[in-house]
Structures are given as structure tokens and as C-alpha cells.
Amino acid sequence: MHIARTIEDLREHLAAYRRPAFVPTMGNLHDGHLDLVSKAKPLGDVTVASIFVNRLQFLPHEDFDTYPRTWDSDCEKLRAAGCDVLFAPDEKVLYPEPQTFKVHPDPALGDILEGHFRPGFFTGVCTVVMKLFCCVQPRVAMFGKKDYQQLMVIRQMVRQFALPIEIVGVKTTRADDGLALSSRNGYLSEAERAEAVQLSQALRAMAEAVRSGERDFAAIEARGMAALRERGWQPDYLVLRRRSDLQAPAAGEALVALAAARLGGTRLIDNLEIDG
Ligand code: PAF
């Protein structure tokens, strides 16, 4: 695996390839990331991952400084997963001057849910992903469905800027008990880790209620929020939305249940598409 620290070196290494398949990450890799890499491999003629903890997508009170940086084990995991090129710029390489020119997503999608509770988050994500796309110039890029809204925002950005990149959404990887894998799960204490599965269970309960014919979505959401609060969680949202644009659904539309909640000091997100 070649490690490129600069844009010039990256471009030199990719010059011979026509179809780079790209997995952008912030490191602290888990099996979900490695699944993105293995799914990327057959889709391109070279597999590229990036590790860059992007300051622009963290609010001032968030965990940018403490976000786990696990360089050696990340490199080992990427090598074992068959990654060909790792792009690992430092901040001076990716942001050599203050990044005042930014990509702002459509507020209708970017300012709701995650964007409401983390203002500016999707501007930070879009700006870095656009910049990483400019550096790597992939033909295909992989994003986990665990960050459901992020995947939708990126798809819209790629569509509206006519970027020649196929965006592939990959099913969430879960632990045996159902907890969605996340780099932030490492913040959980043993007791919190045991409790954390309740978030995916809350989503499953919402899906069950819909499948069994309940149509008072507000009541389903309120019940889920109350159940989590009773267990000591601080939920930001637990909602049923239509899949096409994450707005409030009308009857008969394909649905997704989305949740974000804090357990102790750790904020977790998850979602579940609801079939029929
Ligand atoms: O999902 C992530 O890890 C990040 O938001 C991304 C896409 C790598 C941009 O920093």
C-alpha cells in the first residue's frame, strides 16, 4: 500500500489508473470501514482510502482534539483489506490557507436532523469531500448508510455539480447485538456499551409499529423518545421520515427511521429503512 502525504504524490501514483474507487474516512477504522474497502475493490482499477480528521465538520465544543487517531492499526487494517493507496494529508496539505470557500448543502436537506443539532456539519463534510474528490478524482466513492443523511447530502452534491462519480451506499455493519459500528463506540464505558443496543432496538420498535399498521407517526416517535429518556438517554431526535428527502412522510411513502441520542458523554446515531 502506497501512503501519499501530498496531493502531488497522490496524483502521480494515480496517473496510470482510469477508475479509482475511493473510501474517505477519518481513521480509527472498524469493520464497517473495511467492508467499504472490500466492496470498493471490484468497482475500480485501484482502491484508494483517505484518513483525514476534518476540523471543519466539528463544532467548537465537539471532539476534534480527542477524536481517536490510531494510525498504525489503521494502516495495518487497510493493508490487510487490500487498499492500494492511502491518502493521508495533514491539515497544511489539505487546508494550506483558511478554507473560506465552502460547499453549502441545500438547507432543506442539510439543515434538518444532524444539520439542526450540529449546525455547519454538512458544510464541513461537503467541503472536505469535494476537496478529497478533487485530489483523488475517483470514478466511484463508497459511503456507509449508517450516516444516512450524509450519504443523501453527498449524492445531491454530486448530482447538482455533475461530478462524474458513482456514489455507492453500503449497508451498516452491526455488532452481534445490533449496535451500529462507529468510531465513537470506543468512548462508551462497559455499562454504556451494554446499554447502547437500545438505540437500534428503539428504531426496530418504530419499524414494528409502522409495519403493524400504526399511522400516528408523531405518537410512535414520542413513545420512542420517552422510552430512551426513561433509560437515561438524552435523545436529539427519533423520527420517521420519507426516504426520498427526509421530510415528514405522507401515507404510502417509503420510510426510514432515524435517531441521534446521547448516552453519557457519547452521541450515537443510527437509522433503519422500513420496508412495506
Ligand atoms: O463519514 C465520515 O467519516 C466523514 O464525514 C467523511 C465522509 C470522511 C468526511 O470527513
mmCIF file of N, CA and C in Angstrom, residues 39-102:
data_model
loop_
_atom_site.group_PDB
_atom_site.id
_atom_site.type_symbol
_atom_site.label_atom_id
_atom_site.label_comp_id
_atom_site.label_asym_id
_atom_site.label_seq_id
_atom_site.Cartn_x
_atom_site.Cartn_y
_atom_site.Cartn_z
ATOM 1 N N LYS A 39 -15.747 -3.731 -0.571
ATOM 2 C CA LYS A 39 -16.785 -3.543 -1.599
ATOM 3 C C LYS A 39 -16.289 -2.603 -2.707
ATOM 4 N N ALA A 40 -15.341 -1.723 -2.370
ATOM 5 C CA ALA A 40 -14.792 -0.802 -3.386
ATOM 6 C C ALA A 40 -13.909 -1.555 -4.383
ATOM 7 N N LYS A 41 -13.196 -2.576 -3.893
ATOM 8 C CA LYS A 41 -12.149 -3.220 -4.701
ATOM 9 C C LYS A 41 -12.621 -3.668 -6.086
ATOM 10 N N PRO A 42 -13.730 -4.412 -6.179
ATOM 11 C CA PRO A 42 -14.138 -4.865 -7.521
ATOM 12 C C PRO A 42 -14.723 -3.753 -8.394
ATOM 13 N N LEU A 43 -14.938 -2.563 -7.821
ATOM 14 C CA LEU A 43 -15.604 -1.495 -8.587
ATOM 15 C C LEU A 43 -14.622 -0.566 -9.312
ATOM 16 N N GLY A 44 -13.326 -0.702 -9.006
ATOM 17 C CA GLY A 44 -12.352 0.205 -9.633
ATOM 18 C C GLY A 44 -11.113 -0.551 -10.063
ATOM 19 N N ASP A 45 -10.165 0.177 -10.681
ATOM 20 C CA ASP A 45 -8.899 -0.473 -11.040
ATOM 21 C C ASP A 45 -7.809 -0.149 -10.014
ATOM 22 N N VAL A 46 -8.111 0.696 -9.041
ATOM 23 C CA VAL A 46 -7.211 0.937 -7.917
ATOM 24 C C VAL A 46 -8.092 1.377 -6.732
ATOM 25 N N THR A 47 -7.762 0.869 -5.556
ATOM 26 C CA THR A 47 -8.579 1.197 -4.374
ATOM 27 C C THR A 47 -7.831 2.211 -3.514
ATOM 28 N N VAL A 48 -8.497 3.330 -3.274
ATOM 29 C CA VAL A 48 -7.875 4.436 -2.540
ATOM 30 C C VAL A 48 -8.707 4.710 -1.288
ATOM 31 N N ALA A 49 -8.037 4.819 -0.146
ATOM 32 C CA ALA A 49 -8.724 5.278 1.072
ATOM 33 C C ALA A 49 -8.062 6.579 1.509
ATOM 34 N N SER A 50 -8.803 7.381 2.251
ATOM 35 C CA SER A 50 -8.155 8.558 2.854
ATOM 36 C C SER A 50 -8.405 8.533 4.353
ATOM 37 N N ILE A 51 -7.443 9.073 5.074
ATOM 38 C CA ILE A 51 -7.614 9.319 6.510
ATOM 39 C C ILE A 51 -7.330 10.797 6.733
ATOM 40 N N PHE A 52 -8.362 11.506 7.176
ATOM 41 C CA PHE A 52 -8.192 12.933 7.460
ATOM 42 C C PHE A 52 -9.272 13.338 8.459
ATOM 43 N N VAL A 53 -8.850 13.741 9.645
ATOM 44 C CA VAL A 53 -9.824 14.203 10.638
ATOM 45 C C VAL A 53 -10.102 15.669 10.310
ATOM 46 N N ASN A 54 -11.316 15.895 9.833
ATOM 47 C CA ASN A 54 -11.656 17.172 9.207
ATOM 48 C C ASN A 54 -12.214 18.178 10.208
ATOM 49 N N ARG A 55 -11.372 19.094 10.615
ATOM 50 C CA ARG A 55 -11.753 20.103 11.607
ATOM 51 C C ARG A 55 -13.053 20.825 11.239
ATOM 52 N N LEU A 56 -13.277 21.038 9.942
ATOM 53 C CA LEU A 56 -14.426 21.855 9.508
ATOM 54 C C LEU A 56 -15.771 21.243 9.878
ATOM 55 N N GLN A 57 -15.816 19.932 10.133
ATOM 56 C CA GLN A 57 -17.115 19.335 10.421
ATOM 57 C C GLN A 57 -17.363 19.120 11.911
ATOM 58 N N PHE A 58 -16.492 19.699 12.742
ATOM 59 C CA PHE A 58 -16.679 19.619 14.200
ATOM 60 C C PHE A 58 -17.096 20.985 14.722
ATOM 61 N N LEU A 59 -18.068 21.004 15.621
ATOM 62 C CA LEU A 59 -18.406 22.250 16.314
ATOM 63 C C LEU A 59 -17.339 22.514 17.373
ATOM 64 N N PRO A 60 -17.210 23.769 17.832
ATOM 65 C CA PRO A 60 -16.145 24.090 18.783
ATOM 66 C C PRO A 60 -16.156 23.213 20.041
ATOM 67 N N HIS A 61 -17.359 22.807 20.511
ATOM 68 C CA HIS A 61 -17.398 22.002 21.755
ATOM 69 C C HIS A 61 -17.268 20.507 21.474
ATOM 70 N N GLU A 62 -17.128 20.120 20.212
ATOM 71 C CA GLU A 62 -17.097 18.686 19.900
ATOM 72 C C GLU A 62 -15.681 18.107 20.021
ATOM 73 N N ASP A 63 -15.550 16.828 19.616
ATOM 74 C CA ASP A 63 -14.373 16.038 19.983
ATOM 75 C C ASP A 63 -13.252 16.053 18.945
ATOM 76 N N PHE A 64 -13.055 17.177 18.245
ATOM 77 C CA PHE A 64 -11.980 17.197 17.234
ATOM 78 C C PHE A 64 -10.625 16.829 17.854
ATOM 79 N N ASP A 65 -10.299 17.453 18.997
ATOM 80 C CA ASP A 65 -8.965 17.228 19.585
ATOM 81 C C ASP A 65 -8.791 15.813 20.110
ATOM 82 N N THR A 66 -9.885 15.251 20.619
ATOM 83 C CA THR A 66 -9.761 13.921 21.247
ATOM 84 C C THR A 66 -10.181 12.793 20.295
ATOM 85 N N TYR A 67 -10.611 13.145 19.076
ATOM 86 C CA TYR A 67 -11.048 12.104 18.139
ATOM 87 C C TYR A 67 -9.908 11.091 17.988
ATOM 88 N N PRO A 68 -10.192 9.788 18.182
ATOM 89 C CA PRO A 68 -9.092 8.820 18.238
ATOM 90 C C PRO A 68 -8.281 8.766 16.938
ATOM 91 N N ARG A 69 -6.974 8.943 17.081
ATOM 92 C CA ARG A 69 -6.058 8.831 15.938
ATOM 93 C C ARG A 69 -5.266 7.537 16.140
ATOM 94 N N THR A 70 -5.528 6.551 15.304
ATOM 95 C CA THR A 70 -4.985 5.204 15.521
ATOM 96 C C THR A 70 -4.223 4.777 14.262
ATOM 97 N N TRP A 71 -3.202 5.566 13.939
ATOM 98 C CA TRP A 71 -2.516 5.469 12.653
ATOM 99 C C TRP A 71 -1.991 4.061 12.346
ATOM 100 N N ASP A 72 -1.202 3.492 13.285
ATOM 101 C CA ASP A 72 -0.544 2.215 12.965
ATOM 102 C C ASP A 72 -1.562 1.114 12.694
ATOM 103 N N SER A 73 -2.555 1.010 13.574
ATOM 104 C CA SER A 73 -3.526 -0.081 13.359
ATOM 105 C C SER A 73 -4.395 0.214 12.134
ATOM 106 N N ASP A 74 -4.679 1.481 11.850
ATOM 107 C CA ASP A 74 -5.446 1.803 10.631
ATOM 108 C C ASP A 74 -4.682 1.334 9.384
ATOM 109 N N CYS A 75 -3.377 1.628 9.352
ATOM 110 C CA CYS A 75 -2.569 1.230 8.185
ATOM 111 C C CYS A 75 -2.562 -0.284 8.031
ATOM 112 N N GLU A 76 -2.377 -0.982 9.149
ATOM 113 C CA GLU A 76 -2.373 -2.456 9.106
ATOM 114 C C GLU A 76 -3.691 -2.984 8.549
ATOM 115 N N LYS A 77 -4.796 -2.416 9.056
ATOM 116 C CA LYS A 77 -6.121 -2.892 8.633
ATOM 117 C C LYS A 77 -6.348 -2.626 7.149
ATOM 118 N N LEU A 78 -5.929 -1.441 6.688
ATOM 119 C CA LEU A 78 -6.142 -1.102 5.273
ATOM 120 C C LEU A 78 -5.303 -2.013 4.378
ATOM 121 N N ARG A 79 -4.076 -2.268 4.793
ATOM 122 C CA ARG A 79 -3.209 -3.180 4.016
ATOM 123 C C ARG A 79 -3.879 -4.539 3.905
ATOM 124 N N ALA A 80 -4.345 -5.056 5.060
ATOM 125 C CA ALA A 80 -4.953 -6.396 5.077
ATOM 126 C C ALA A 80 -6.230 -6.424 4.239
ATOM 127 N N ALA A 81 -6.929 -5.289 4.160
ATOM 128 C CA ALA A 81 -8.182 -5.244 3.391
ATOM 129 C C ALA A 81 -7.917 -5.065 1.894
ATOM 130 N N GLY A 82 -6.660 -4.861 1.520
ATOM 131 C CA GLY A 82 -6.331 -4.769 0.094
ATOM 132 C C GLY A 82 -6.374 -3.361 -0.464
ATOM 133 N N CYS A 83 -6.287 -2.362 0.411
ATOM 134 C CA CYS A 83 -6.233 -0.977 -0.083
ATOM 135 C C CYS A 83 -4.899 -0.759 -0.814
ATOM 136 N N ASP A 84 -4.943 -0.099 -1.963
ATOM 137 C CA ASP A 84 -3.710 0.108 -2.747
ATOM 138 C C ASP A 84 -3.011 1.407 -2.384
ATOM 139 N N VAL A 85 -3.807 2.456 -2.193
ATOM 140 C CA VAL A 85 -3.217 3.776 -1.931
ATOM 141 C C VAL A 85 -3.958 4.410 -0.758
ATOM 142 N N LEU A 86 -3.195 4.899 0.207
ATOM 143 C CA LEU A 86 -3.791 5.641 1.327
ATOM 144 C C LEU A 86 -3.368 7.103 1.198
ATOM 145 N N PHE A 87 -4.357 7.969 1.104
ATOM 146 C CA PHE A 87 -4.094 9.414 1.061
ATOM 147 C C PHE A 87 -4.267 9.925 2.489
ATOM 148 N N ALA A 88 -3.178 10.418 3.070
ATOM 149 C CA ALA A 88 -3.217 10.858 4.473
ATOM 150 C C ALA A 88 -2.562 12.227 4.578
ATOM 151 N N PRO A 89 -3.259 13.252 4.099
ATOM 152 C CA PRO A 89 -2.678 14.598 4.153
ATOM 153 C C PRO A 89 -2.758 15.131 5.569
ATOM 154 N N ASP A 90 -1.844 16.041 5.934
ATOM 155 C CA ASP A 90 -2.101 16.732 7.199
ATOM 156 C C ASP A 90 -2.857 18.028 6.871
ATOM 157 N N GLU A 91 -3.185 18.781 7.902
ATOM 158 C CA GLU A 91 -4.038 19.963 7.683
ATOM 159 C C GLU A 91 -3.377 20.976 6.753
ATOM 160 N N LYS A 92 -2.037 21.070 6.836
ATOM 161 C CA LYS A 92 -1.345 22.068 5.998
ATOM 162 C C LYS A 92 -1.436 21.702 4.528
ATOM 163 N N VAL A 93 -1.571 20.395 4.257
ATOM 164 C CA VAL A 93 -1.681 19.955 2.861
ATOM 165 C C VAL A 93 -3.106 20.191 2.341
ATOM 166 N N LEU A 94 -4.082 19.816 3.142
ATOM 167 C CA LEU A 94 -5.463 19.940 2.640
ATOM 168 C C LEU A 94 -6.009 21.369 2.793
ATOM 169 N N TYR A 95 -5.608 22.033 3.857
ATOM 170 C CA TYR A 95 -6.049 23.420 4.068
ATOM 171 C C TYR A 95 -4.825 24.327 4.230
ATOM 172 N N PRO A 96 -4.051 24.551 3.147
ATOM 173 C CA PRO A 96 -2.826 25.358 3.262
ATOM 174 C C PRO A 96 -3.129 26.817 3.583
ATOM 175 N N GLU A 97 -4.326 27.248 3.269
ATOM 176 C CA GLU A 97 -4.777 28.579 3.683
ATOM 177 C C GLU A 97 -6.168 28.367 4.269
ATOM 178 N N PRO A 98 -6.682 29.294 5.071
ATOM 179 C CA PRO A 98 -8.018 29.072 5.645
ATOM 180 C C PRO A 98 -9.022 28.745 4.540
ATOM 181 N N GLN A 99 -9.795 27.697 4.755
ATOM 182 C CA GLN A 99 -10.732 27.233 3.716
ATOM 183 C C GLN A 99 -11.989 28.099 3.784
ATOM 184 N N THR A 100 -11.872 29.312 3.229
ATOM 185 C CA THR A 100 -13.003 30.247 3.291
ATOM 186 C C THR A 100 -14.028 29.955 2.195
ATOM 187 N N PHE A 101 -13.612 29.250 1.177
ATOM 188 C CA PHE A 101 -14.516 28.884 0.075
ATOM 189 C C PHE A 101 -15.107 27.529 0.426
ATOM 190 N N LYS A 102 -16.419 27.498 0.660
ATOM 191 C CA LYS A 102 -17.023 26.270 1.177
ATOM 192 C C LYS A 102 -18.177 25.800 0.310
#
